[in-house]
Amino acid sequence: MNATLVLLGVFIVATAGTALSLQNIVRSVLLLVLSWFGIAAFYLWAGAEFAAFAQALVYGGAVSMVVLFAVLLTRRGHQDATVAPPPPGRLLAALLAGGAVAGIIAATVIRTPFASVSDEVPVLPVRRLGALLMGPHAAALLVTGALLTAALLGAVVIAAGAKDDKEGSP
Amino acid sequence: MTAEAIELDSWLERLPLTLRDLLAGPIPGPWRWIVQDVIAIAVVLAVFPLLFAFLTLAERKVLGRIQNRPGPNRVGWGGILQPFADGIKMLTKEDIVPRAADPVLHFLAPVALVSFSLLSLAVIPYGRHLVPLDLDAGILYFFAASASSELAVFMAGWAGRNKYSLLAAMRALAQLISYELPLLLSLVPVVMLAGTLSPSGIVAAQAGWSAGFLPHWNILTPWGLAGFAIFMVAALAEANRSPFDLPEAESELIAGHLTEYSGFKYALFFMAEYFAMCALSGMAVTLFLGGWQAPVAILQFVPSYGWFAIKLLSLLLGFIWIRATLPRLRIDQLMRLAWKFLLPLALINLVTASFWHLSAGWGAAAQPLRWGLGLALVAVPFVVIGRRLSTGLGPRTYRYAAP
Amino acid sequence: MIENLSSPLVSPAGARVRPVQDAFHGDLLEVSMGPHHPSTHGVFRMMVTLDGEAIVRLKPVFGYLHRNHEKLGENTTYLGSMPYTDRLDYLNSMTNNWAYALAVEKLIGQPVPERAEYVRVILAELTRLQNHTCLAGFLMQDCGCSGTPLMYAFRERERILDLFESLSGSRMMCNYQRFGGCRVDPGPEWLDAVRGLVEGYGAFLDEYEALLTGNEIVMARTQGVGRLKPDLAVSAGITGPMLRAAGVPYDIRKVDGYGIYPRFSFRVPLGDHGDTYDRYMIRVLEARESISILRQALKDIPAGPIIDPKSRLRGLRPKAGEAYGRIEGPKGEIGFYLISDGGPNPHRYRVRAPSFVNLTLLEDLCLGHTVADAVVILGSIDIVLGEVDR
Amino acid sequence: MLGTGILKGLAVTAKNLAGSFHDPGRFVTTQYPEQRSVLPENYRNFPFLVAEDDKDPMGTLRCVACQICEKECPPQCIYIEKSRDKKPDAAGKMQLYPAVFDIDISVCMSCQICVEVCPFDAIKMDQEFEIATDNRFRPLLRDREQLARSNRYFQQVHPTEAAEVDARLAAARRAAEEKAAAKAPPPARQEVQTKPATERPDPPAGGIKTEA
């Protein structure tokens, strides 16, 4: 296995892991963003420049802002300040769900035949990428576009709705 | 490189390359490219901080001259050593970290901001052979680097644990994000017509002169003009410059997200702001003003990096000129301008660019019609949206009391 | 007219404003701006309660520059208070002096020679010119210009202050008017210098308006901001350009006709919206009117004594009585109310300062606006803390 | 159309930028220590006591310690103690003179009311403004010796006012002499020790700081 790949993998998992364990929520968000940059570095290592820069631009620039805004703007209501100890039933359900997801991922990873890592990786120039996107994969591109727009409009509607509730409650 | 371009490579043009080979020559084969990259990085790290230093001096001198006063002229001849005096002052100033502050973030914010803005300087083609990093997706890399500087602004605002700096950080983020859109959309036509995301490719696409003196720069086309204007307005907002310098608006929230910073960290924030300004104007030169192309064929004896420097400095002078003249916009007007004015204009600019591209084949007789249509496609939405946006604002006539 | 603050207010800009709960637990943000905030024109503090960006409550706090001016006036002779009036509205010492001199002249029935009346009008209009020019500069500074309009305004103001210095000896603390005339006779070369300045001032105002009046960002920042309704202005006792910007035609130079103002023909500009842009424009138009008054006054200023020969400098002991002298200062009606009990010191010495009265409406103008607007509205009211705190 | 106002504003600032290089009206800064702006004659700073003669300032002070300025000064920053004995003044009349004459110039606001009310033209306003000191108590309390300046210095600082004051004083002195001569013609005219009018060009005395 390639040394840098291992290094990158450890870096990504480590930053994501410590992000989960930190008390200070803003620091954990920033560590999460660091792990996204780790993923962008992985793409670079893999030779997919376009994907790496897109990842850095979209996740490092925009999604991190959305997460930070969400963290700052949600107000802890008085009622959910104290976290009640989880009843035994909830603990069991959590384990079950976690185990199922882990099982599915492990199964797919084991069963899929990975191609052997050949040394020279074909670097696709962006123009070729564009042609591919507009040609055979145009349908996928348009579907994701429509999905994202719908999600955006939904968010706006919910946010607009929320403002009225805030107005009502003194 | 076309044949004609090679013989044009005067020794002055090849100077940077010969210097680099001189330095990197003795290094054995496999390690040479590392040394060459280190040299390129060293040059960028030397040139741009110096440019930052003399840019602050130029800003204060030009601002002074506009306000009928000399500007700093005591340190060194005519104030030439003023930036170094400021630097020393900033170094000796006490660096106060508030007790309630989050020390890690407080320290990391300026470092992150400066490093991100420095990263974005790597892909701008400064000359024919002067591209530190010639990436195929260079433009995307540039905006990926400068987009993550918002993170550092938030860190600065949050780390100070100060009510004002948090408010200002939220405003700064809202401003940066909403101006990212028109910034990127205004350069899409350039990428579409140049057919590549690599900056040197875009500069090459703007090469050549029709009739010897009309360069094929993007700005000399209707969509290019509109794109350049939108790009510059959005660049002003991205670099927190004058009409949009809301985050550190003195008249409102004291020093915005910089309230809790002092000493050299404070200077780092300004260094980052100037780097962002230089990077964005460098990108504007590359995209719209033909990068290092000479404006007229016969003027090609001046080296390419000379032309790039002239264009970059004239844009920076424009930044300073605008700062001296215009007041600041309020946060809601700023948002309205971005979402309801620049964004629609940028989208319509795509239509204009596509019309321009499709009508490329028209004969010489149809050129005036082509230009007329192109300019109409740019001007009409500008006037219509402009008037709708500024309803209720306008010059007024005043009556006088009956004697 | 101004209901108590607990009942819900609808602010002029129409934004619905909720009554104030306790500021620390609701989602309201208590921001204290001042007393050394960079844009509060001196030591003045605003306790602003914000609901998000909109101002819900604004409590002006002043008194930081209180120097006990009126009590001092009761312990000094009538002449002794004259230099202190320079320090009331320290931008316009000539008009402060004139108001005080007018009040004492009314108290003792002191006639004033023709030449002194003309010189007083010339100096008052010069003061109005430099005050209105400075106001535009400060207002644009609050809107965020990085100093350019302010420097142009101060460049012209320096020319006027040089004239004051060559006449009275000091640029800002002139102490020039006396009861019954003026202290120093302006020579012919001084009057020529004033003519030179007045000729060039129109061109400067044109250039200044070209920079500011048509500027879209200035219009966006000031039009519709801090709208003042005429009836609220009248009931709150607002005077000066702020009142005329709301559309009320009240100019003491026309109403009282004090001094020799009835001899000059000048117009009183009125605003229709009463917002910050109107207050700025009214001052620029008034500056242009002042130029025409100055031209007329300079044309037919007579020769003659500068001070009434029978006027008493020392040992002035007016008969028991009271008098209220007021003039149209650049900021509004500045008046002096004197009660004398026959002694050398006034029994009661009261100053009606326009900035103080105009400041009372700051909250009504700012409700519903953002913090950035509050700064601009405060700038448009044109207050000087020396006069507000006395 | 949106934007024309901004362009006009930019044109104005450009005109000022260009103008600041050739038009003196658009470059107003005087570089203070090197260049100095000319002070108008009426300019006033802190007061000084006028002495008739350079060589013996304390002997020829015009001030007769009548304390009118002390009473009239609004911030009350003048302190005078009368002398016990008398000495002849310029017109030969026996007058008191101030044993102590202090002005606390940290309190004085240079409003020149003392100059206005002084019946003997004994106190005038100076034009020297470079008087920064490192201690704000002792050096700012000026006593009689520091306040005294010669009439020659007064003529340099306020030429027109000095000429008019000298003319008036000379006329008053002539009137006093005729009255004295008319009142006592019979007894032998004793030697009049009055000093001749001060027009006599005195060599600049070293003692007093006279303006170079």
Short mmCIF file of C-alpha atoms in Angstrom, two decimals, chain C residues 36-190:
data_model
loop_
_atom_site.label_atom_id
_atom_site.label_comp_id
_atom_site.label_asym_id
_atom_site.label_seq_id
_atom_site.Cartn_x
_atom_site.Cartn_y
_atom_site.Cartn_z
CA HIS C 36 -15.64 57.44 23.31
CA HIS C 37 -17.15 55.75 20.28
CA PRO C 38 -15.37 57.00 17.16
CA SER C 39 -18.47 58.47 15.58
CA THR C 40 -20.43 60.21 18.30
CA HIS C 41 -19.16 63.75 17.70
CA GLY C 42 -17.59 64.08 21.11
CA VAL C 43 -18.38 62.56 24.48
CA PHE C 44 -21.91 61.29 23.94
CA ARG C 45 -23.25 57.86 24.65
CA MET C 46 -26.16 55.91 23.18
CA MET C 47 -27.52 52.87 25.06
CA VAL C 48 -29.00 51.01 22.10
CA THR C 49 -31.19 47.92 22.49
CA LEU C 50 -31.12 45.82 19.33
CA ASP C 51 -33.58 43.19 18.19
CA GLY C 52 -31.34 41.52 15.59
CA GLU C 53 -30.29 44.54 13.50
CA ALA C 54 -33.24 46.86 14.22
CA ILE C 55 -33.10 49.33 17.09
CA VAL C 56 -35.87 48.78 19.63
CA ARG C 57 -34.82 51.36 22.21
CA LEU C 58 -32.17 54.11 22.30
CA LYS C 59 -31.33 56.01 25.47
CA PRO C 60 -29.03 58.99 24.86
CA VAL C 61 -26.66 59.59 27.80
CA PHE C 62 -24.85 62.92 27.92
CA GLY C 63 -23.44 65.30 30.49
CA TYR C 64 -19.85 64.17 30.13
CA LEU C 65 -18.89 67.68 29.00
CA HIS C 66 -20.96 69.61 31.60
CA ARG C 67 -18.85 72.60 32.74
CA ASN C 68 -21.40 74.40 34.87
CA HIS C 69 -21.60 77.20 32.30
CA GLU C 70 -24.83 78.75 33.55
CA LYS C 71 -23.85 78.81 37.24
CA LEU C 72 -20.52 80.35 36.21
CA GLY C 73 -22.49 83.01 34.33
CA GLU C 74 -24.18 84.00 37.55
CA ASN C 75 -20.83 84.57 39.30
CA THR C 76 -19.11 86.56 36.53
CA THR C 77 -19.78 90.04 35.22
CA TYR C 78 -21.75 90.45 32.00
CA LEU C 79 -18.49 91.08 30.09
CA GLY C 80 -16.79 88.12 31.80
CA SER C 81 -19.33 85.64 30.34
CA MET C 82 -18.65 86.74 26.78
CA PRO C 83 -15.46 84.65 26.27
CA TYR C 84 -17.25 81.66 27.78
CA THR C 85 -19.98 81.82 25.13
CA ASP C 86 -17.28 80.95 22.54
CA ARG C 87 -17.05 77.56 24.24
CA LEU C 88 -20.75 76.70 23.99
CA ASP C 89 -20.97 75.66 20.34
CA TYR C 90 -17.24 75.74 19.75
CA LEU C 91 -17.66 75.55 15.97
CA ASN C 92 -19.68 78.80 15.79
CA SER C 93 -18.30 81.25 18.37
CA MET C 94 -19.36 84.35 16.39
CA THR C 95 -23.07 83.45 16.47
CA ASN C 96 -22.90 82.50 20.15
CA ASN C 97 -21.32 85.89 20.91
CA TRP C 98 -23.95 87.70 18.87
CA ALA C 99 -26.84 85.94 20.65
CA TYR C 100 -25.42 86.87 24.07
CA ALA C 101 -24.68 90.45 23.00
CA LEU C 102 -28.23 90.73 21.58
CA ALA C 103 -29.71 89.52 24.89
CA VAL C 104 -27.70 92.04 26.95
CA GLU C 105 -28.49 94.84 24.48
CA LYS C 106 -32.20 94.06 24.87
CA LEU C 107 -31.76 94.07 28.66
CA ILE C 108 -30.11 97.53 28.76
CA GLY C 109 -31.68 98.97 25.57
CA GLN C 110 -28.28 99.55 23.97
CA PRO C 111 -28.39 100.87 20.35
CA VAL C 112 -25.94 99.34 17.84
CA PRO C 113 -24.28 101.39 15.04
CA GLU C 114 -24.95 100.50 11.37
CA ARG C 115 -21.45 99.27 10.54
CA ALA C 116 -21.47 96.89 13.55
CA GLU C 117 -24.82 95.42 12.42
CA TYR C 118 -23.39 94.76 8.94
CA VAL C 119 -20.21 93.20 10.37
CA ARG C 120 -22.32 91.00 12.65
CA VAL C 121 -24.40 89.74 9.69
CA ILE C 122 -21.23 89.09 7.65
CA LEU C 123 -19.62 87.11 10.49
CA ALA C 124 -22.81 85.16 11.26
CA GLU C 125 -23.22 84.12 7.62
CA LEU C 126 -19.51 83.16 7.39
CA THR C 127 -20.02 81.00 10.49
CA ARG C 128 -23.11 79.41 8.94
CA LEU C 129 -21.11 78.66 5.77
CA GLN C 130 -18.31 76.85 7.59
CA ASN C 131 -20.72 75.05 9.93
CA HIS C 132 -22.88 73.66 7.10
CA THR C 133 -19.78 72.67 5.10
CA CYS C 134 -18.40 70.84 8.13
CA LEU C 135 -21.76 69.16 8.75
CA ALA C 136 -21.73 67.66 5.25
CA GLY C 137 -18.15 66.48 5.86
CA PHE C 138 -18.96 64.86 9.22
CA LEU C 139 -22.16 63.27 7.85
CA MET C 140 -20.23 61.64 5.00
CA GLN C 141 -17.59 60.52 7.46
CA ASP C 142 -20.36 58.73 9.39
CA CYS C 143 -21.63 57.22 6.13
CA GLY C 144 -18.18 55.71 5.74
CA CYS C 145 -16.23 57.93 3.34
CA SER C 146 -12.58 57.61 4.28
CA GLY C 147 -12.14 61.30 5.04
CA THR C 148 -12.19 62.90 1.58
CA PRO C 149 -15.34 65.07 1.91
CA LEU C 150 -14.28 65.99 5.44
CA MET C 151 -10.85 67.15 4.27
CA TYR C 152 -12.37 69.28 1.49
CA ALA C 153 -14.80 70.78 4.02
CA PHE C 154 -11.96 71.54 6.44
CA ARG C 155 -9.86 73.04 3.64
CA GLU C 156 -12.57 75.66 3.05
CA ARG C 157 -13.29 76.04 6.78
CA GLU C 158 -9.62 76.91 7.38
CA ARG C 159 -9.92 79.81 4.92
CA ILE C 160 -12.88 81.18 6.89
CA LEU C 161 -11.14 80.63 10.23
CA ASP C 162 -8.09 82.51 8.93
CA LEU C 163 -10.44 85.47 8.35
CA PHE C 164 -11.75 85.18 11.92
CA GLU C 165 -8.17 84.99 13.23
CA SER C 166 -7.00 88.06 11.35
CA LEU C 167 -10.04 89.95 12.69
CA SER C 168 -10.62 88.80 16.25
CA GLY C 169 -7.22 87.25 17.09
CA SER C 170 -8.31 83.63 17.50
CA ARG C 171 -9.63 81.08 14.96
CA MET C 172 -12.36 79.54 17.09
CA MET C 173 -12.47 81.46 20.39
CA CYS C 174 -13.18 84.84 18.87
CA ASN C 175 -14.66 86.77 21.85
CA TYR C 176 -15.36 89.51 19.33
CA GLN C 177 -18.81 90.96 19.97
CA ARG C 178 -19.41 93.53 22.72
CA PHE C 179 -22.66 95.07 24.08
CA GLY C 180 -23.34 97.75 21.51
CA GLY C 181 -21.10 96.63 18.65
CA CYS C 182 -17.88 94.79 17.93
CA ARG C 183 -14.41 94.97 19.42
CA VAL C 184 -12.18 95.51 16.37
CA ASP C 185 -13.00 97.44 13.20
CA PRO C 186 -12.47 95.22 10.10
CA GLY C 187 -10.15 97.12 7.76
CA PRO C 188 -10.79 97.43 3.99
CA GLU C 189 -8.25 94.69 3.20
CA TRP C 190 -10.11 92.29 5.51
#
